[in-house]
C-alpha cells in the first residue's frame, strides 16, 4: 500500500513539474510571438505606408483589403476542395498541366459570353489563320484534316462539315421555331419482311453569337478593350443533341446524348463559312453515368457508329433546311405537325423519309 501511494505521489509531482515547464514554455513563446509581431510591423512599416499612399488608402484600409482577399482565397480553396471531393474526375481534368508543351496560347479559350460550347480557338489555331490570309476553302480543308487525324488517324467518333453562311442562316430560323423533332434510324430485324427503327430525339440549343476573332485577342499580355463591344455580326452558335427516344423517356433531362452537333459561327462574317463538328459519345461516358458500369454493355468504343451518326446529321438538313427539292413540302408539314398539330402527326410518313435519308 505504501509503495502504491508513493508511486502515485511521485507520478503527481512529475505531472506538476511537466505542467510548470509547459506553462513557462507557453509564456516564452507568447512573449516571442508578440515581440516578433512588433518587429515585423516596424520592419515593414515604411513599405506598407508607401503602398497605402500609392493606392490612396490608409494603413487600416489596406489591412482590411488584405484580410478580404485572404478570405476570398480561402473560400475559393474550400470550393475547389468540395468540387474535387464531389467530382474527382472533373476536378482533375480541369487542373491545368504544369508541362510547358501543353500550355495554351494567351486568349486561346477565353469566352466573354455565357456559352457552354467549347471555344473554336481550342480546336483550331485561329491565331495562325488570322496572321496569314486564308480562304473559306482553306479553312474548310484545315477543319477536315484536323478531324480526320483524330482517334489515331481514323477520325472515329467525329463528324465535320463546312457550311456556307447563307445556308446556315436559312436553317437557323426554322430551328428556333421548331427546336425539337424525332429522327428514325433503320435497324436490322430478325424478319426480312419487317424493318426495325430506332427513334432519336433531336434537341436544338441556341447560344450567344461569338464576336469575330482578331489578332488582339491573342496578344500577350492581352490588350485592354477600349470600349464594350457591340452586337456581333456573326449569327448565333447552335448545338443539336441526339438521344435515343427510350433513353429520353427513362431519364429525361439526365439522359445521355449519343451525338452532339455544334455549329461554330466564329468565322461566318470574316470567311463566310460555318464549321460543323459532331462528337459521338464514348461508351465509357455512358457506363460512368449508370449506377452500375455493367448495367448496359456496348460494342465498340462509341455509342454510335459512324454511319448512324451521319444519318442523324443528314436528318438535320432534310427536315430543317427548307427548299424546293423533292419531298420538301412533306417534310415541312411533318415538322410543323409535330409541334402545332400533334394529333395529325403520322409516324408512317416519317418512316418513308427515313428510307430516303438512309
Tab-separated table of C-alpha atoms in Angstrom:
chain	number	residue	atom	x	y	z
A	1	UNK	CA	0.000	0.000	0.000
A	2	UNK	CA	2.780	2.381	0.865
A	3	UNK	CA	4.543	1.581	-2.371
A	4	UNK	CA	1.417	2.296	-4.340
A	5	UNK	CA	0.853	5.600	-2.561
A	6	UNK	CA	4.420	6.740	-3.143
A	7	UNK	CA	4.164	5.787	-6.735
A	8	UNK	CA	1.024	7.860	-7.178
A	9	UNK	CA	2.595	10.781	-5.316
A	10	UNK	CA	5.665	10.562	-7.495
A	11	UNK	CA	3.554	10.498	-10.590
A	12	UNK	CA	1.551	13.510	-9.447
A	13	UNK	CA	4.651	15.526	-8.683
A	14	UNK	CA	6.164	14.675	-12.022
A	15	UNK	CA	2.988	15.827	-13.762
A	16	UNK	CA	3.064	19.100	-11.830
A	17	UNK	CA	6.625	19.746	-12.903
A	18	UNK	CA	5.697	18.967	-16.501
A	19	UNK	CA	2.780	21.381	-16.277
A	20	UNK	CA	5.049	24.090	-14.903
A	21	UNK	CA	7.569	23.532	-17.695
A	22	UNK	CA	4.822	23.653	-20.313
A	23	UNK	CA	3.391	26.816	-18.768
A	24	UNK	CA	6.795	28.540	-18.838
A	25	UNK	CA	7.273	27.428	-22.451
A	26	UNK	CA	3.892	28.868	-23.436
A	27	UNK	CA	4.707	32.186	-21.793
A	28	UNK	CA	8.074	32.326	-23.513
A	29	UNK	CA	6.520	31.513	-26.902
A	30	UNK	CA	3.773	34.111	-26.450
A	31	UNK	CA	6.362	36.712	-25.498
A	32	UNK	CA	8.478	35.750	-28.524
A	33	UNK	CA	5.466	35.917	-30.848
A	34	UNK	CA	4.419	39.308	-29.590
A	35	UNK	CA	7.962	40.632	-29.995
A	36	UNK	CA	8.130	39.126	-33.481
A	37	UNK	CA	4.852	40.777	-34.417
A	38	UNK	CA	6.101	44.126	-33.204
A	39	UNK	CA	9.367	43.678	-35.055
A	40	UNK	CA	7.527	42.645	-38.232
A	41	UNK	CA	5.265	45.671	-38.153
A	42	UNK	CA	8.093	48.108	-37.548
A	43	UNK	CA	10.305	46.438	-40.154
A	44	UNK	CA	7.762	46.803	-42.971
A	45	UNK	CA	6.083	49.990	-41.787
A	46	UNK	CA	7.731	52.101	-44.485
A	47	UNK	CA	6.769	49.698	-47.271
A	48	UNK	CA	3.206	49.466	-46.022
A	49	UNK	CA	2.983	53.236	-45.819
A	50	UNK	CA	4.272	53.667	-49.384
A	51	UNK	CA	1.836	51.066	-50.716
A	52	UNK	CA	-1.054	52.708	-48.873
A	53	UNK	CA	-0.162	56.089	-50.359
A	54	UNK	CA	0.125	54.557	-53.829
A	55	UNK	CA	-3.349	53.040	-53.572
A	56	UNK	CA	-4.809	56.131	-51.915
A	57	UNK	CA	-5.807	54.365	-48.703
A	58	UNK	CA	-4.886	54.363	-45.047
A	59	UNK	CA	-2.998	51.546	-43.334
A	60	UNK	CA	-6.202	50.331	-41.712
A	61	UNK	CA	-7.984	50.228	-45.078
A	62	UNK	CA	-5.035	48.419	-46.647
A	63	UNK	CA	-5.057	45.797	-43.892
A	64	UNK	CA	-8.812	45.372	-44.337
A	65	UNK	CA	-8.371	44.810	-48.071
A	66	UNK	CA	-5.690	42.187	-47.452
A	67	UNK	CA	-7.945	40.382	-44.999
A	68	UNK	CA	-10.806	40.383	-47.508
A	69	UNK	CA	-8.504	38.986	-50.186
A	70	UNK	CA	-7.344	36.258	-47.828
A	71	UNK	CA	-10.946	35.377	-47.002
A	72	UNK	CA	-11.852	35.219	-50.692
A	73	UNK	CA	-8.865	32.987	-51.427
A	74	UNK	CA	-9.821	30.717	-48.546
A	75	UNK	CA	-13.372	30.422	-49.912
A	76	UNK	CA	-12.007	29.548	-53.353
A	77	UNK	CA	-9.804	26.835	-51.860
A	78	UNK	CA	-12.745	25.395	-49.943
A	79	UNK	CA	-14.929	25.440	-53.056
A	80	UNK	CA	-12.207	23.731	-55.088
A	81	UNK	CA	-11.786	21.088	-52.392
A	82	UNK	CA	-15.544	20.459	-52.312
A	83	UNK	CA	-15.638	20.155	-56.097
A	84	UNK	CA	-12.714	17.733	-56.086
A	85	UNK	CA	-14.431	15.630	-53.440
A	86	UNK	CA	-17.772	15.543	-55.264
A	87	UNK	CA	-16.396	15.151	-58.817
A	88	UNK	CA	-12.799	13.919	-58.656
A	89	UNK	CA	-12.575	13.163	-62.404
A	90	UNK	CA	-13.909	16.578	-63.395
A	91	UNK	CA	-11.670	18.406	-60.943
A	92	UNK	CA	-8.567	16.567	-62.123
A	93	UNK	CA	-9.354	17.243	-65.766
A	94	UNK	CA	-9.856	20.954	-65.113
A	95	UNK	CA	-6.498	21.305	-63.337
A	96	UNK	CA	-4.007	22.982	-65.673
A	97	UNK	CA	-0.987	20.919	-66.628
A	98	UNK	CA	2.416	22.046	-65.442
A	99	UNK	CA	4.010	20.842	-68.663
A	100	UNK	CA	5.095	23.780	-70.858
A	101	UNK	CA	4.241	21.856	-74.018
A	102	UNK	CA	0.570	21.701	-73.047
A	103	UNK	CA	0.152	25.349	-72.094
A	104	UNK	CA	-2.455	27.167	-74.164
A	105	UNK	CA	-1.779	30.346	-76.041
A	106	UNK	CA	-2.931	33.546	-74.347
A	107	UNK	CA	-6.591	34.082	-75.055
A	108	UNK	CA	-6.880	30.718	-76.810
A	109	UNK	CA	-10.001	29.586	-74.970
A	110	UNK	CA	-11.361	32.721	-73.348
A	111	UNK	CA	-15.089	33.243	-73.803
A	112	UNK	CA	-16.723	36.549	-72.885
A	113	UNK	CA	-20.244	35.169	-73.198
A	114	UNK	CA	-22.032	32.504	-71.172
A	115	UNK	CA	-21.982	29.840	-73.871
A	116	UNK	CA	-21.225	26.274	-72.711
A	117	UNK	CA	-19.813	25.455	-76.152
A	118	UNK	CA	-16.148	24.518	-76.351
A	119	UNK	CA	-14.357	27.524	-77.915
A	120	UNK	CA	-13.327	27.165	-81.540
A	121	UNK	CA	-9.904	28.579	-80.619
A	122	UNK	CA	-9.266	25.446	-78.533
A	123	UNK	CA	-9.706	23.317	-81.679
A	124	UNK	CA	-8.214	25.427	-84.475
A	125	UNK	CA	-5.196	27.707	-84.226
A	126	UNK	CA	-7.100	30.876	-85.032
A	127	UNK	CA	-4.021	32.986	-84.433
A	128	UNK	CA	-2.256	31.468	-87.451
A	129	UNK	CA	-5.395	31.680	-89.567
A	130	UNK	CA	-5.624	35.397	-88.829
A	131	UNK	CA	-1.915	36.113	-89.285
A	132	UNK	CA	-1.957	34.977	-92.928
A	133	UNK	CA	-4.918	35.275	-95.319
A	134	UNK	CA	-6.999	32.080	-95.586
A	135	UNK	CA	-9.869	31.482	-97.971
A	136	UNK	CA	-13.007	29.657	-96.882
A	137	UNK	CA	-11.805	26.625	-98.870
A	138	UNK	CA	-8.512	26.596	-96.990
A	139	UNK	CA	-10.273	26.893	-93.637
A	140	UNK	CA	-12.577	24.014	-94.613
A	141	UNK	CA	-9.571	21.897	-95.617
A	142	UNK	CA	-7.894	22.546	-92.249
A	143	UNK	CA	-11.128	21.650	-90.468
A	144	UNK	CA	-11.453	18.356	-92.346
A	145	UNK	CA	-7.780	17.442	-91.914
A	146	UNK	CA	-7.911	18.086	-88.186
A	147	UNK	CA	-10.869	15.771	-87.587
A	148	UNK	CA	-9.502	13.090	-89.910
A	149	UNK	CA	-6.420	12.940	-87.698
A	150	UNK	CA	-8.419	12.208	-84.534
A	151	UNK	CA	-8.611	8.771	-82.866
A	152	UNK	CA	-5.210	7.679	-84.074
A	153	UNK	CA	-5.743	8.904	-87.616
A	154	UNK	CA	-9.047	7.060	-88.108
A	155	UNK	CA	-11.358	10.007	-87.422
A	156	UNK	CA	-13.682	7.712	-85.473
A	157	UNK	CA	-16.002	9.417	-83.051
A	158	UNK	CA	-16.154	12.677	-85.009
A	159	UNK	CA	-18.067	14.260	-87.878
A	160	UNK	CA	-17.211	17.511	-89.590
A	161	UNK	CA	-18.514	19.708	-92.386
A	162	UNK	CA	-18.249	23.261	-93.700
A	163	UNK	CA	-21.498	25.108	-94.366
A	164	UNK	CA	-21.834	28.343	-96.350
A	165	UNK	CA	-23.130	31.077	-94.094
A	166	UNK	CA	-26.177	31.768	-96.287
A	167	UNK	CA	-27.282	28.136	-95.943
A	168	UNK	CA	-26.879	28.296	-92.161
A	169	UNK	CA	-28.905	31.499	-91.892
A	170	UNK	CA	-31.767	29.758	-93.713
A	171	UNK	CA	-31.649	26.799	-91.351
A	172	UNK	CA	-31.385	28.797	-88.108
A	173	UNK	CA	-34.874	30.417	-88.024
A	174	UNK	CA	-36.538	27.051	-88.599
A	175	UNK	CA	-34.560	25.557	-85.709
A	176	UNK	CA	-35.534	28.443	-83.436
A	177	UNK	CA	-39.210	27.951	-84.288
A	178	UNK	CA	-39.184	24.142	-84.066
A	179	UNK	CA	-36.383	23.207	-81.640
A	180	UNK	CA	-37.310	19.527	-81.250
A	181	UNK	CA	-38.048	16.623	-83.569
A	182	UNK	CA	-37.749	12.852	-83.899
A	183	UNK	CA	-35.476	11.110	-86.412
A	184	UNK	CA	-35.708	7.353	-87.139
A	185	UNK	CA	-32.620	5.257	-87.841
A	186	UNK	CA	-33.086	1.890	-89.635
A	187	UNK	CA	-32.166	-1.186	-87.634
A	188	UNK	CA	-31.725	-4.792	-88.683
A	189	UNK	CA	-34.693	-7.069	-87.972
A	190	UNK	CA	-34.952	-10.835	-87.499
A	191	UNK	CA	-37.730	-10.935	-90.075
A	192	UNK	CA	-36.760	-9.997	-93.604
A	193	UNK	CA	-40.198	-8.631	-94.457
A	194	UNK	CA	-40.151	-6.297	-91.460
A	195	UNK	CA	-37.863	-3.345	-90.886
A	196	UNK	CA	-36.905	-2.052	-87.486
A	197	UNK	CA	-36.221	1.529	-86.490
A	198	UNK	CA	-34.677	3.274	-83.533
A	199	UNK	CA	-36.005	6.765	-82.851
A	200	UNK	CA	-33.808	9.611	-81.677
A	201	UNK	CA	-34.938	12.845	-80.056
A	202	UNK	CA	-33.335	15.869	-81.727
A	203	UNK	CA	-32.967	18.925	-79.456
A	204	UNK	CA	-31.660	22.290	-80.617
A	205	UNK	CA	-29.856	24.726	-78.342
A	206	UNK	CA	-29.192	28.374	-79.209
A	207	UNK	CA	-26.213	30.251	-77.780
A	208	UNK	CA	-24.754	33.740	-77.981
A	209	UNK	CA	-23.220	34.877	-81.244
A	210	UNK	CA	-19.418	34.965	-80.883
A	211	UNK	CA	-17.538	38.079	-81.904
A	212	UNK	CA	-15.165	37.684	-84.859
A	213	UNK	CA	-11.673	36.790	-83.628
A	214	UNK	CA	-8.917	39.339	-84.129
A	215	UNK	CA	-5.130	39.262	-83.599
A	216	UNK	CA	-5.554	41.449	-80.494
A	217	UNK	CA	-7.304	38.550	-78.764
A	218	UNK	CA	-4.096	36.516	-78.861
A	219	UNK	CA	-1.560	39.186	-77.921
A	220	UNK	CA	0.470	38.764	-74.761
A	221	UNK	CA	-0.127	40.466	-72.489
A	222	UNK	CA	-3.743	40.860	-73.649
A	223	UNK	CA	-4.593	44.343	-74.846
A	224	UNK	CA	-7.346	46.039	-72.816
A	225	UNK	CA	-10.546	46.723	-74.691
A	226	UNK	CA	-11.184	50.413	-75.228
A	227	UNK	CA	-14.951	50.001	-75.030
A	228	UNK	CA	-17.657	47.394	-74.669
A	229	UNK	CA	-18.037	45.517	-77.974
A	230	UNK	CA	-21.313	45.986	-79.780
A	231	UNK	CA	-23.538	43.297	-81.284
A	232	UNK	CA	-21.681	40.565	-83.117
A	233	UNK	CA	-22.060	40.424	-86.915
A	234	UNK	CA	-21.953	36.642	-86.690
A	235	UNK	CA	-25.102	34.502	-86.427
A	236	UNK	CA	-25.824	32.636	-83.224
A	237	UNK	CA	-23.986	29.437	-82.358
A	238	UNK	CA	-26.202	26.345	-82.233
A	239	UNK	CA	-25.969	22.820	-80.866
A	240	UNK	CA	-28.052	19.723	-81.594
A	241	UNK	CA	-28.340	16.803	-79.171
A	242	UNK	CA	-29.415	13.358	-80.369
A	243	UNK	CA	-30.689	10.996	-77.677
A	244	UNK	CA	-32.431	7.621	-78.133
A	245	UNK	CA	-36.155	8.012	-77.502
A	246	UNK	CA	-36.216	5.170	-74.960
A	247	UNK	CA	-33.267	6.664	-73.123
A	248	UNK	CA	-35.003	10.039	-73.044
A	249	UNK	CA	-38.244	8.554	-71.704
A	250	UNK	CA	-36.408	6.733	-68.925
A	251	UNK	CA	-34.074	9.505	-67.775
A	252	UNK	CA	-35.467	12.698	-69.361
A	253	UNK	CA	-33.083	15.597	-68.660
A	254	UNK	CA	-30.498	13.164	-67.253
A	255	UNK	CA	-30.414	11.156	-70.472
A	256	UNK	CA	-27.051	10.827	-72.185
A	257	UNK	CA	-26.930	12.234	-75.741
A	258	UNK	CA	-25.317	9.837	-78.176
A	259	UNK	CA	-24.327	12.548	-80.654
A	260	UNK	CA	-23.721	16.286	-80.234
A	261	UNK	CA	-23.506	18.612	-83.235
A	262	UNK	CA	-22.027	22.091	-82.829
A	263	UNK	CA	-22.282	24.855	-85.418
A	264	UNK	CA	-19.322	27.230	-84.971
A	265	UNK	CA	-20.046	30.681	-86.391
A	266	UNK	CA	-16.847	32.459	-85.314
A	267	UNK	CA	-15.621	32.784	-88.927
A	268	UNK	CA	-19.019	33.359	-90.542
A	269	UNK	CA	-18.576	37.106	-91.002
A	270	UNK	CA	-14.865	37.084	-91.879
A	271	UNK	CA	-14.687	33.937	-94.050
A	272	UNK	CA	-18.306	33.205	-94.954
A	273	UNK	CA	-18.249	29.696	-93.516
A	274	UNK	CA	-19.864	27.912	-90.546
A	275	UNK	CA	-17.927	24.933	-89.200
A	276	UNK	CA	-19.924	21.879	-88.113
A	277	UNK	CA	-18.430	19.484	-85.573
A	278	UNK	CA	-20.057	16.238	-84.499
A	279	UNK	CA	-18.925	14.375	-81.385
A	280	UNK	CA	-20.096	10.821	-80.734
A	281	UNK	CA	-20.281	9.991	-77.032
A	282	UNK	CA	-17.726	7.364	-75.924
A	283	UNK	CA	-19.197	4.213	-74.410
A	284	UNK	CA	-17.208	4.737	-71.211
A	285	UNK	CA	-19.033	8.033	-70.619
A	286	UNK	CA	-22.368	6.218	-70.738
A	287	UNK	CA	-21.129	3.492	-68.383
A	288	UNK	CA	-19.876	6.083	-65.904
A	289	UNK	CA	-23.318	7.734	-65.725
A	290	UNK	CA	-25.061	4.475	-64.805
A	291	UNK	CA	-25.495	3.173	-61.240
A	292	UNK	CA	-23.592	0.075	-62.300
A	293	UNK	CA	-20.950	0.136	-65.013
A	294	UNK	CA	-22.082	-3.322	-66.106
A	295	UNK	CA	-25.756	-2.386	-66.349
A	296	UNK	CA	-25.552	-1.905	-70.116
A	297	UNK	CA	-22.806	-3.204	-72.359
A	298	UNK	CA	-21.989	-1.589	-75.681
A	299	UNK	CA	-19.916	-2.939	-78.505
A	300	UNK	CA	-17.059	-0.768	-79.677
A	301	UNK	CA	-15.702	2.432	-78.241
A	302	UNK	CA	-18.628	4.737	-79.029
A	303	UNK	CA	-22.381	4.650	-78.508
A	304	UNK	CA	-22.996	5.195	-82.241
A	305	UNK	CA	-21.183	4.005	-85.314
A	306	UNK	CA	-20.102	6.485	-87.945
A	307	UNK	CA	-22.883	5.572	-90.395
A	308	UNK	CA	-25.700	6.118	-87.897
A	309	UNK	CA	-24.159	9.410	-86.797
A	310	UNK	CA	-24.063	10.565	-90.413
A	311	UNK	CA	-27.718	9.600	-90.898
A	312	UNK	CA	-28.713	11.710	-87.901
A	313	UNK	CA	-26.693	14.661	-89.169
A	314	UNK	CA	-28.320	14.353	-92.599
A	315	UNK	CA	-31.692	14.407	-90.844
A	316	UNK	CA	-30.943	17.962	-89.717
A	317	UNK	CA	-30.523	19.015	-93.332
A	318	UNK	CA	-33.566	17.095	-94.565
A	319	UNK	CA	-36.058	18.466	-92.046
A	320	UNK	CA	-34.675	21.920	-91.217
A	321	UNK	CA	-33.250	23.195	-94.493
A	322	UNK	CA	-36.391	24.117	-96.375
A	323	UNK	CA	-36.029	24.392	-100.140
A	324	UNK	CA	-37.839	23.436	-103.314
A	325	UNK	CA	-36.421	19.920	-103.513
A	326	UNK	CA	-38.361	16.694	-103.889
A	327	UNK	CA	-40.378	15.795	-100.801
A	328	UNK	CA	-39.591	19.086	-99.104
A	329	UNK	CA	-43.235	20.059	-98.557
A	330	UNK	CA	-43.957	16.729	-96.901
A	331	UNK	CA	-41.012	17.095	-94.507
A	332	UNK	CA	-42.031	20.659	-93.681
A	333	UNK	CA	-45.560	19.507	-92.854
A	334	UNK	CA	-44.218	16.699	-90.657
A	335	UNK	CA	-42.105	19.130	-88.655
A	336	UNK	CA	-44.964	21.593	-88.286
A	337	UNK	CA	-47.454	18.899	-87.334
A	338	UNK	CA	-45.087	17.555	-84.671
A	339	UNK	CA	-45.236	20.943	-82.901
A	340	UNK	CA	-48.515	22.526	-83.951
A	341	UNK	CA	-50.842	19.574	-84.612
A	342	UNK	CA	-49.608	16.517	-82.686
A	343	UNK	CA	-52.805	14.584	-83.454
A	344	UNK	CA	-52.120	14.917	-87.182
A	345	UNK	CA	-48.530	13.714	-86.934
A	346	UNK	CA	-48.118	10.376	-88.756
A	347	UNK	CA	-45.245	8.096	-87.900
A	348	UNK	CA	-45.727	6.192	-91.135
A	349	UNK	CA	-44.905	9.295	-93.164
A	350	UNK	CA	-41.814	9.885	-91.062
A	351	UNK	CA	-40.569	6.341	-91.765
A	352	UNK	CA	-40.835	6.946	-95.506
A	353	UNK	CA	-38.373	9.786	-95.242
A	354	UNK	CA	-36.110	7.654	-93.063
A	355	UNK	CA	-35.661	5.348	-96.056
A	356	UNK	CA	-34.793	8.331	-98.244
A	357	UNK	CA	-32.204	9.511	-95.722
A	358	UNK	CA	-30.680	6.042	-95.431
